[in-house]
Amino acid sequence: MKTIRTLPLLISLAAPVLVNAESMSAPKLHPGDTWTYVETVETAPNGWRQTHDEIVVLRTTSDHIYFETKQAGTTQAANELVEGADWSRSRNVNGTETMVNQPLSFPLSVGKTWQVKYTEAHPNVKHDSESVDTRFKVVGPESVEVPAGKFEAIKIEAEGQWTAQTAPMQSATTGTVANQTGATIVMQTRRASPVVATGRLYKAFWYVPEIGRWVKSDEEYYGSNGVRTQRFTSELESFKHAAQ
């Protein structure tokens, strides 16, 4: 028979686990575990949108979490996804499955560091290549308040750099030249040299063991001029643990 543990109980349990543990193992998740987040996307200079997304665990293996996600309160069909057992995300990069994001690396301990680094060739028509180098670190316990309540979490921060090289492009210009026999069309083709752009990125995750995920995340991307171009914020609104 399934039992549902209430959020206030989870909050009261979370604090001593974080304070007393030297390291934290990966959470034990079960089919039916459900999180609802308010997701906010900010795009410079004034773009903004917000959604309420629900995540439900379908099954787990020793290496992966299979889950579905959809907008909360809607009848839309859910998207089914798979991520690593530590909620890491991998995808095909240059023909090889490559980890592209790893917010958590279990067991967690204060001061632990890890790196996610990859280069992708021809990611889109505008870029010849893109590289991302992100370094993560477990900072330590920190209180955080989100719509679901106040939690004693463990904070993970990441800083890094992105690099993009534009694809070579050709441009043609035409003109006419008058001579004794009439007008002649002259065409010139120019090949633009690739341009390399770089920027910074920052990420933060507030992980609570009893919740099984982070209760808040913040991801920011900055252009070569140091101006923030995008920000993605996720805050927990509700959680239901379907214990077996």
mmCIF file of C-alpha atoms in Angstrom, residues 84-242:
data_model
loop_
_atom_site.group_PDB
_atom_site.id
_atom_site.type_symbol
_atom_site.label_atom_id
_atom_site.label_comp_id
_atom_site.label_asym_id
_atom_site.label_seq_id
_atom_site.Cartn_x
_atom_site.Cartn_y
_atom_site.Cartn_z
ATOM 1 C CA GLY A 84 21.137 9.644 -15.000
ATOM 2 C CA ALA A 85 20.557 8.332 -11.483
ATOM 3 C CA ASP A 86 22.019 11.643 -10.241
ATOM 4 C CA TRP A 87 19.647 13.668 -12.478
ATOM 5 C CA SER A 88 22.486 14.238 -14.948
ATOM 6 C CA ARG A 89 21.593 14.793 -18.601
ATOM 7 C CA SER A 90 23.324 13.209 -21.584
ATOM 8 C CA ARG A 91 22.720 13.492 -25.317
ATOM 9 C CA ASN A 92 24.356 12.679 -28.622
ATOM 10 C CA VAL A 93 27.378 14.907 -29.277
ATOM 11 C CA ASN A 94 29.394 14.166 -32.424
ATOM 12 C CA GLY A 95 27.976 10.647 -32.552
ATOM 13 C CA THR A 96 28.755 9.790 -28.921
ATOM 14 C CA GLU A 97 26.495 9.896 -25.870
ATOM 15 C CA THR A 98 27.975 12.712 -23.797
ATOM 16 C CA MET A 99 27.082 14.183 -20.422
ATOM 17 C CA VAL A 100 26.111 17.836 -20.886
ATOM 18 C CA ASN A 101 24.826 18.717 -17.405
ATOM 19 C CA GLN A 102 25.442 17.206 -13.950
ATOM 20 C CA PRO A 103 23.974 19.295 -11.128
ATOM 21 C CA LEU A 104 24.656 16.543 -8.555
ATOM 22 C CA SER A 105 27.511 14.058 -8.121
ATOM 23 C CA PHE A 106 26.878 11.481 -5.409
ATOM 24 C CA PRO A 107 27.961 10.991 -2.759
ATOM 25 C CA LEU A 108 27.790 14.711 -1.986
ATOM 26 C CA SER A 109 30.222 16.187 0.522
ATOM 27 C CA VAL A 110 31.182 19.771 1.275
ATOM 28 C CA GLY A 111 34.062 20.870 -0.930
ATOM 29 C CA LYS A 112 33.617 18.157 -3.561
ATOM 30 C CA THR A 113 34.223 19.324 -7.144
ATOM 31 C CA TRP A 114 33.584 17.910 -10.627
ATOM 32 C CA GLN A 115 33.682 19.126 -14.212
ATOM 33 C CA VAL A 116 31.457 18.847 -17.281
ATOM 34 C CA LYS A 117 33.235 19.689 -20.528
ATOM 35 C CA TYR A 118 32.382 19.008 -24.166
ATOM 36 C CA THR A 119 32.729 20.389 -27.691
ATOM 37 C CA GLU A 120 30.028 19.910 -30.322
ATOM 38 C CA ALA A 121 30.681 20.248 -34.043
ATOM 39 C CA HIS A 122 28.049 21.915 -36.223
ATOM 40 C CA PRO A 123 25.363 22.261 -33.511
ATOM 41 C CA ASN A 124 23.303 24.522 -35.777
ATOM 42 C CA VAL A 125 23.512 26.323 -39.122
ATOM 43 C CA LYS A 126 25.056 29.443 -37.592
ATOM 44 C CA HIS A 127 27.817 27.821 -35.531
ATOM 45 C CA ASP A 128 30.693 25.676 -36.725
ATOM 46 C CA SER A 129 31.329 24.496 -33.162
ATOM 47 C CA GLU A 130 30.312 25.136 -29.569
ATOM 48 C CA SER A 131 32.265 24.319 -26.404
ATOM 49 C CA VAL A 132 31.098 24.379 -22.796
ATOM 50 C CA ASP A 133 33.326 23.965 -19.733
ATOM 51 C CA THR A 134 31.566 23.973 -16.345
ATOM 52 C CA ARG A 135 33.123 23.371 -12.910
ATOM 53 C CA PHE A 136 30.822 22.391 -10.032
ATOM 54 C CA LYS A 137 31.451 22.604 -6.278
ATOM 55 C CA VAL A 138 29.466 21.601 -3.192
ATOM 56 C CA VAL A 139 29.408 24.809 -1.143
ATOM 57 C CA GLY A 140 27.604 23.583 1.987
ATOM 58 C CA PRO A 141 24.350 23.957 3.944
ATOM 59 C CA GLU A 142 22.159 26.977 3.215
ATOM 60 C CA SER A 143 18.580 27.945 4.037
ATOM 61 C CA VAL A 144 16.349 28.600 1.054
ATOM 62 C CA GLU A 145 12.705 29.614 0.773
ATOM 63 C CA VAL A 146 10.536 28.652 -2.196
ATOM 64 C CA PRO A 147 6.750 28.466 -2.741
ATOM 65 C CA ALA A 148 6.727 24.974 -1.159
ATOM 66 C CA GLY A 149 8.232 26.298 2.087
ATOM 67 C CA LYS A 150 11.557 26.925 3.799
ATOM 68 C CA PHE A 151 14.248 24.250 3.596
ATOM 69 C CA GLU A 152 17.713 23.553 4.943
ATOM 70 C CA ALA A 153 19.430 22.595 1.707
ATOM 71 C CA ILE A 154 22.923 21.868 0.525
ATOM 72 C CA LYS A 155 24.043 24.355 -2.100
ATOM 73 C CA ILE A 156 25.958 23.422 -5.238
ATOM 74 C CA GLU A 157 27.458 26.198 -7.366
ATOM 75 C CA ALA A 158 28.986 26.083 -10.825
ATOM 76 C CA GLU A 159 30.896 28.552 -12.959
ATOM 77 C CA GLY A 160 32.148 28.100 -16.465
ATOM 78 C CA GLN A 161 32.746 29.393 -19.943
ATOM 79 C CA TRP A 162 31.080 28.857 -23.308
ATOM 80 C CA THR A 163 32.744 29.345 -26.685
ATOM 81 C CA ALA A 164 31.072 29.454 -30.099
ATOM 82 C CA GLN A 165 32.724 29.690 -33.514
ATOM 83 C CA THR A 166 30.558 30.935 -36.355
ATOM 84 C CA ALA A 167 30.329 28.896 -39.528
ATOM 85 C CA PRO A 168 32.110 30.335 -42.606
ATOM 86 C CA MET A 169 29.648 32.224 -44.794
ATOM 87 C CA GLN A 170 29.776 33.442 -48.375
ATOM 88 C CA SER A 171 28.246 36.707 -49.531
ATOM 89 C CA ALA A 172 27.894 37.904 -53.106
ATOM 90 C CA THR A 173 27.713 41.471 -54.395
ATOM 91 C CA THR A 174 26.798 42.489 -57.934
ATOM 92 C CA GLY A 175 27.269 45.623 -59.976
ATOM 93 C CA THR A 176 27.363 46.842 -63.555
ATOM 94 C CA VAL A 177 30.181 48.340 -65.559
ATOM 95 C CA ALA A 178 29.495 50.218 -68.828
ATOM 96 C CA ASN A 179 31.870 49.735 -71.735
ATOM 97 C CA GLN A 180 31.829 50.221 -75.510
ATOM 98 C CA THR A 181 29.889 47.014 -76.134
ATOM 99 C CA GLY A 182 27.303 47.563 -73.419
ATOM 100 C CA ALA A 183 26.768 46.874 -69.744
ATOM 101 C CA THR A 184 28.633 44.006 -68.081
ATOM 102 C CA ILE A 185 27.495 42.430 -64.828
ATOM 103 C CA VAL A 186 30.283 42.033 -62.313
ATOM 104 C CA MET A 187 29.858 39.648 -59.356
ATOM 105 C CA GLN A 188 32.178 39.422 -56.389
ATOM 106 C CA THR A 189 32.041 36.604 -53.837
ATOM 107 C CA ARG A 190 33.451 37.096 -50.382
ATOM 108 C CA ARG A 191 33.997 34.448 -47.755
ATOM 109 C CA ALA A 192 33.555 35.726 -44.217
ATOM 110 C CA SER A 193 36.146 34.474 -41.749
ATOM 111 C CA PRO A 194 34.846 32.541 -38.725
ATOM 112 C CA VAL A 195 34.334 34.628 -35.598
ATOM 113 C CA VAL A 196 34.876 33.223 -32.108
ATOM 114 C CA ALA A 197 32.606 34.448 -29.313
ATOM 115 C CA THR A 198 32.969 33.591 -25.637
ATOM 116 C CA GLY A 199 30.961 34.172 -22.497
ATOM 117 C CA ARG A 200 30.418 33.067 -18.920
ATOM 118 C CA LEU A 201 27.838 30.912 -17.185
ATOM 119 C CA TYR A 202 26.744 30.468 -13.575
ATOM 120 C CA LYS A 203 24.567 27.788 -11.986
ATOM 121 C CA ALA A 204 23.305 27.100 -8.466
ATOM 122 C CA PHE A 205 21.255 24.216 -7.076
ATOM 123 C CA TRP A 206 19.753 23.841 -3.603
ATOM 124 C CA TYR A 207 19.426 20.106 -2.955
ATOM 125 C CA VAL A 208 17.347 18.580 -0.136
ATOM 126 C CA PRO A 209 17.880 14.816 0.423
ATOM 127 C CA GLU A 210 14.335 14.053 1.596
ATOM 128 C CA ILE A 211 12.886 15.760 -1.472
ATOM 129 C CA GLY A 212 15.072 13.707 -3.808
ATOM 130 C CA ARG A 213 15.835 16.713 -6.033
ATOM 131 C CA TRP A 214 16.764 20.340 -5.739
ATOM 132 C CA VAL A 215 14.096 22.688 -4.410
ATOM 133 C CA LYS A 216 15.558 25.600 -6.358
ATOM 134 C CA SER A 217 17.894 26.099 -9.305
ATOM 135 C CA ASP A 218 19.303 29.161 -11.026
ATOM 136 C CA GLU A 219 21.139 29.094 -14.377
ATOM 137 C CA GLU A 220 22.549 32.283 -15.905
ATOM 138 C CA TYR A 221 24.340 32.896 -19.206
ATOM 139 C CA TYR A 222 26.446 35.962 -20.057
ATOM 140 C CA GLY A 223 27.632 37.321 -23.399
ATOM 141 C CA SER A 224 31.174 38.337 -24.347
ATOM 142 C CA ASN A 225 30.472 41.842 -23.047
ATOM 143 C CA GLY A 226 29.617 40.539 -19.568
ATOM 144 C CA VAL A 227 25.895 41.278 -19.904
ATOM 145 C CA ARG A 228 23.473 38.548 -18.868
ATOM 146 C CA THR A 229 21.529 37.235 -21.866
ATOM 147 C CA GLN A 230 19.412 34.481 -20.277
ATOM 148 C CA ARG A 231 18.339 33.289 -16.859
ATOM 149 C CA PHE A 232 16.441 30.103 -15.985
ATOM 150 C CA THR A 233 14.962 29.805 -12.483
ATOM 151 C CA SER A 234 13.128 26.801 -11.041
ATOM 152 C CA GLU A 235 11.392 26.769 -7.625
ATOM 153 C CA LEU A 236 9.532 23.885 -5.969
ATOM 154 C CA GLU A 237 5.807 24.464 -5.483
ATOM 155 C CA SER A 238 4.768 21.033 -4.180
ATOM 156 C CA PHE A 239 6.069 17.511 -3.672
ATOM 157 C CA LYS A 240 4.467 14.121 -3.142
ATOM 158 C CA HIS A 241 6.506 11.085 -2.155
ATOM 159 C CA ALA A 242 4.890 7.764 -3.037
#
